[in-house]
Protein backbone atom coordinates (compact mmCIF):
# COMPACT_ATOMS: atom_id res chain seq x y z
CA UNK A 1 0.00 0.00 0.00
CA UNK A 2 2.80 2.43 0.85
CA UNK A 3 4.46 1.84 -2.54
CA UNK A 4 1.24 2.84 -4.29
CA UNK A 5 1.06 6.04 -2.25
CA UNK A 6 4.73 6.76 -2.94
CA UNK A 7 4.19 6.27 -6.68
CA UNK A 8 1.15 8.55 -6.67
CA UNK A 9 3.04 11.18 -4.67
CA UNK A 10 6.02 11.09 -7.08
CA UNK A 11 3.70 11.30 -10.09
CA UNK A 12 1.91 14.28 -8.53
CA UNK A 13 5.21 16.09 -7.98
CA UNK A 14 6.07 15.91 -11.68
CA UNK A 15 2.68 17.17 -12.88
CA UNK A 16 2.24 20.93 -13.13
CA UNK A 17 -1.16 21.92 -11.82
CA UNK A 18 -2.85 24.69 -13.81
CA UNK A 19 -3.38 27.88 -11.86
CA UNK A 20 -6.98 29.08 -11.86
CA UNK A 21 -7.55 32.64 -10.75
CA UNK A 22 -10.32 33.77 -8.46
CA UNK A 23 -13.07 34.96 -10.82
CA UNK A 24 -15.01 38.06 -9.91
CA UNK A 25 -18.75 37.51 -9.53
CA UNK A 26 -20.94 38.95 -12.24
CA UNK A 27 -24.69 39.37 -11.98
CA UNK A 28 -26.68 37.49 -14.64
CA UNK A 29 -29.00 39.35 -16.98
CA UNK A 30 -32.29 40.30 -15.34
CA UNK A 31 -30.93 40.02 -11.82
CA UNK A 32 -32.04 43.55 -10.94
CA UNK A 33 -35.55 42.27 -10.19
CA UNK A 34 -34.17 39.63 -7.81
CA UNK A 35 -32.01 42.23 -6.06
CA UNK A 36 -35.05 44.50 -5.74
CA UNK A 37 -36.97 41.60 -4.16
CA UNK A 38 -34.09 41.02 -1.71
CA UNK A 39 -34.15 44.72 -0.78
CA UNK A 40 -37.92 44.51 -0.17
CA UNK A 41 -37.48 41.39 1.98
CA UNK A 42 -34.71 43.09 3.96
CA UNK A 43 -36.99 46.05 4.60
CA UNK A 44 -39.78 43.71 5.70
CA UNK A 45 -37.47 41.82 8.07
CA UNK A 46 -36.32 45.09 9.65
CA UNK A 47 -39.91 46.27 9.99
CA UNK A 48 -40.87 42.96 11.58
CA UNK A 49 -38.00 43.25 14.04
CA UNK A 50 -39.02 46.77 15.04
CA UNK A 51 -42.63 45.67 15.50
CA UNK A 52 -41.43 42.69 17.55
CA UNK A 53 -39.39 44.94 19.86
CA UNK A 54 -42.33 47.34 20.27
CA UNK A 55 -44.70 44.45 21.04
CA UNK A 56 -42.26 42.90 23.50
CA UNK A 57 -41.79 46.29 25.20
CA UNK A 58 -45.53 46.67 25.62
CA UNK A 59 -45.83 43.14 26.90
CA UNK A 60 -42.95 43.75 29.32
CA UNK A 61 -44.76 46.81 30.71
CA UNK A 62 -47.99 44.80 31.03
CA UNK A 63 -46.20 41.95 32.81
CA UNK A 64 -44.56 44.36 35.24
CA UNK A 65 -47.86 46.14 35.90
CA UNK A 66 -49.90 42.97 36.46
CA UNK A 67 -47.12 41.10 38.30
CA UNK A 68 -47.08 38.20 35.84
CA UNK A 69 -44.12 36.10 34.75
CA UNK A 70 -41.44 37.86 32.74
CA UNK A 71 -41.26 36.29 29.28
CA UNK A 72 -40.85 39.47 27.28
CA UNK A 73 -37.09 40.05 27.88
CA UNK A 74 -36.45 36.85 25.90
CA UNK A 75 -38.62 38.21 23.11
CA UNK A 76 -36.67 41.48 23.03
CA UNK A 77 -33.34 39.62 22.98
CA UNK A 78 -34.55 37.33 20.19
CA UNK A 79 -35.77 40.25 18.09
CA UNK A 80 -32.50 42.11 18.58
CA UNK A 81 -30.35 39.08 17.70
CA UNK A 82 -32.51 38.41 14.64
CA UNK A 83 -32.14 42.04 13.57
CA UNK A 84 -28.37 41.91 13.90
CA UNK A 85 -28.17 38.73 11.83
CA UNK A 86 -30.58 40.08 9.20
CA UNK A 87 -28.78 43.39 8.77
CA UNK A 88 -25.33 41.84 8.65
CA UNK A 89 -26.22 38.93 6.35
CA UNK A 90 -24.29 40.40 3.43
CA UNK A 91 -21.20 40.93 5.55
CA UNK A 92 -21.45 37.43 6.98
CA UNK A 93 -21.72 35.89 3.50
CA UNK A 94 -18.73 37.91 2.25
CA UNK A 95 -16.69 36.68 5.22
CA UNK A 96 -17.73 33.05 4.61
CA UNK A 97 -17.15 33.12 0.86
CA UNK A 98 -13.95 35.13 1.21
CA UNK A 99 -14.47 37.81 -1.39
mmCIF file of C-alpha atoms in Angstrom:
data_model
loop_
_atom_site.group_PDB
_atom_site.id
_atom_site.type_symbol
_atom_site.label_atom_id
_atom_site.label_comp_id
_atom_site.label_asym_id
_atom_site.label_seq_id
_atom_site.Cartn_x
_atom_site.Cartn_y
_atom_site.Cartn_z
ATOM 1 C CA UNK A 1 0.000 0.000 0.000
ATOM 2 C CA UNK A 2 2.797 2.427 0.852
ATOM 3 C CA UNK A 3 4.464 1.843 -2.535
ATOM 4 C CA UNK A 4 1.239 2.838 -4.289
ATOM 5 C CA UNK A 5 1.058 6.045 -2.252
ATOM 6 C CA UNK A 6 4.726 6.756 -2.941
ATOM 7 C CA UNK A 7 4.193 6.274 -6.680
ATOM 8 C CA UNK A 8 1.146 8.548 -6.671
ATOM 9 C CA UNK A 9 3.040 11.175 -4.669
ATOM 10 C CA UNK A 10 6.016 11.088 -7.081
ATOM 11 C CA UNK A 11 3.696 11.303 -10.090
ATOM 12 C CA UNK A 12 1.912 14.284 -8.532
ATOM 13 C CA UNK A 13 5.211 16.095 -7.979
ATOM 14 C CA UNK A 14 6.066 15.906 -11.676
ATOM 15 C CA UNK A 15 2.682 17.166 -12.879
ATOM 16 C CA UNK A 16 2.241 20.928 -13.135
ATOM 17 C CA UNK A 17 -1.162 21.918 -11.824
ATOM 18 C CA UNK A 18 -2.852 24.691 -13.811
ATOM 19 C CA UNK A 19 -3.378 27.876 -11.861
ATOM 20 C CA UNK A 20 -6.977 29.076 -11.858
ATOM 21 C CA UNK A 21 -7.550 32.644 -10.752
ATOM 22 C CA UNK A 22 -10.325 33.771 -8.456
ATOM 23 C CA UNK A 23 -13.071 34.965 -10.821
ATOM 24 C CA UNK A 24 -15.013 38.061 -9.913
ATOM 25 C CA UNK A 25 -18.751 37.510 -9.531
ATOM 26 C CA UNK A 26 -20.941 38.955 -12.242
ATOM 27 C CA UNK A 27 -24.694 39.368 -11.984
ATOM 28 C CA UNK A 28 -26.677 37.487 -14.637
ATOM 29 C CA UNK A 29 -28.998 39.347 -16.976
ATOM 30 C CA UNK A 30 -32.294 40.296 -15.336
ATOM 31 C CA UNK A 31 -30.926 40.023 -11.821
ATOM 32 C CA UNK A 32 -32.037 43.549 -10.941
ATOM 33 C CA UNK A 33 -35.549 42.268 -10.192
ATOM 34 C CA UNK A 34 -34.168 39.635 -7.806
ATOM 35 C CA UNK A 35 -32.012 42.232 -6.056
ATOM 36 C CA UNK A 36 -35.051 44.499 -5.738
ATOM 37 C CA UNK A 37 -36.972 41.601 -4.157
ATOM 38 C CA UNK A 38 -34.089 41.018 -1.713
ATOM 39 C CA UNK A 39 -34.154 44.717 -0.777
ATOM 40 C CA UNK A 40 -37.918 44.506 -0.169
ATOM 41 C CA UNK A 41 -37.483 41.393 1.985
ATOM 42 C CA UNK A 42 -34.706 43.088 3.961
ATOM 43 C CA UNK A 43 -36.985 46.054 4.597
ATOM 44 C CA UNK A 44 -39.784 43.708 5.697
ATOM 45 C CA UNK A 45 -37.466 41.818 8.069
ATOM 46 C CA UNK A 46 -36.315 45.086 9.651
ATOM 47 C CA UNK A 47 -39.910 46.272 9.994
ATOM 48 C CA UNK A 48 -40.873 42.961 11.579
ATOM 49 C CA UNK A 49 -37.997 43.252 14.042
ATOM 50 C CA UNK A 50 -39.017 46.768 15.037
ATOM 51 C CA UNK A 51 -42.625 45.673 15.500
ATOM 52 C CA UNK A 52 -41.431 42.691 17.554
ATOM 53 C CA UNK A 53 -39.393 44.936 19.856
ATOM 54 C CA UNK A 54 -42.330 47.340 20.272
ATOM 55 C CA UNK A 55 -44.702 44.455 21.036
ATOM 56 C CA UNK A 56 -42.264 42.902 23.496
ATOM 57 C CA UNK A 57 -41.787 46.286 25.203
ATOM 58 C CA UNK A 58 -45.528 46.671 25.623
ATOM 59 C CA UNK A 59 -45.829 43.139 26.902
ATOM 60 C CA UNK A 60 -42.954 43.754 29.320
ATOM 61 C CA UNK A 61 -44.760 46.809 30.712
ATOM 62 C CA UNK A 62 -47.986 44.796 31.028
ATOM 63 C CA UNK A 63 -46.202 41.948 32.812
ATOM 64 C CA UNK A 64 -44.559 44.356 35.240
ATOM 65 C CA UNK A 65 -47.862 46.143 35.900
ATOM 66 C CA UNK A 66 -49.896 42.973 36.460
ATOM 67 C CA UNK A 67 -47.122 41.104 38.297
ATOM 68 C CA UNK A 68 -47.079 38.201 35.845
ATOM 69 C CA UNK A 69 -44.120 36.103 34.752
ATOM 70 C CA UNK A 70 -41.443 37.862 32.742
ATOM 71 C CA UNK A 71 -41.261 36.294 29.282
ATOM 72 C CA UNK A 72 -40.846 39.470 27.275
ATOM 73 C CA UNK A 73 -37.091 40.047 27.880
ATOM 74 C CA UNK A 74 -36.450 36.846 25.902
ATOM 75 C CA UNK A 75 -38.623 38.210 23.106
ATOM 76 C CA UNK A 76 -36.665 41.478 23.035
ATOM 77 C CA UNK A 77 -33.339 39.620 22.979
ATOM 78 C CA UNK A 78 -34.553 37.332 20.189
ATOM 79 C CA UNK A 79 -35.770 40.251 18.091
ATOM 80 C CA UNK A 80 -32.497 42.106 18.582
ATOM 81 C CA UNK A 81 -30.353 39.084 17.697
ATOM 82 C CA UNK A 82 -32.507 38.415 14.643
ATOM 83 C CA UNK A 83 -32.136 42.039 13.567
ATOM 84 C CA UNK A 84 -28.365 41.914 13.903
ATOM 85 C CA UNK A 85 -28.170 38.733 11.827
ATOM 86 C CA UNK A 86 -30.583 40.085 9.204
ATOM 87 C CA UNK A 87 -28.783 43.393 8.765
ATOM 88 C CA UNK A 88 -25.330 41.840 8.654
ATOM 89 C CA UNK A 89 -26.224 38.927 6.352
ATOM 90 C CA UNK A 90 -24.288 40.395 3.427
ATOM 91 C CA UNK A 91 -21.196 40.933 5.554
ATOM 92 C CA UNK A 92 -21.454 37.433 6.980
ATOM 93 C CA UNK A 93 -21.717 35.891 3.496
ATOM 94 C CA UNK A 94 -18.728 37.911 2.250
ATOM 95 C CA UNK A 95 -16.692 36.675 5.222
ATOM 96 C CA UNK A 96 -17.728 33.048 4.611
ATOM 97 C CA UNK A 97 -17.148 33.122 0.864
ATOM 98 C CA UNK A 98 -13.950 35.127 1.211
ATOM 99 C CA UNK A 99 -14.469 37.809 -1.395
#
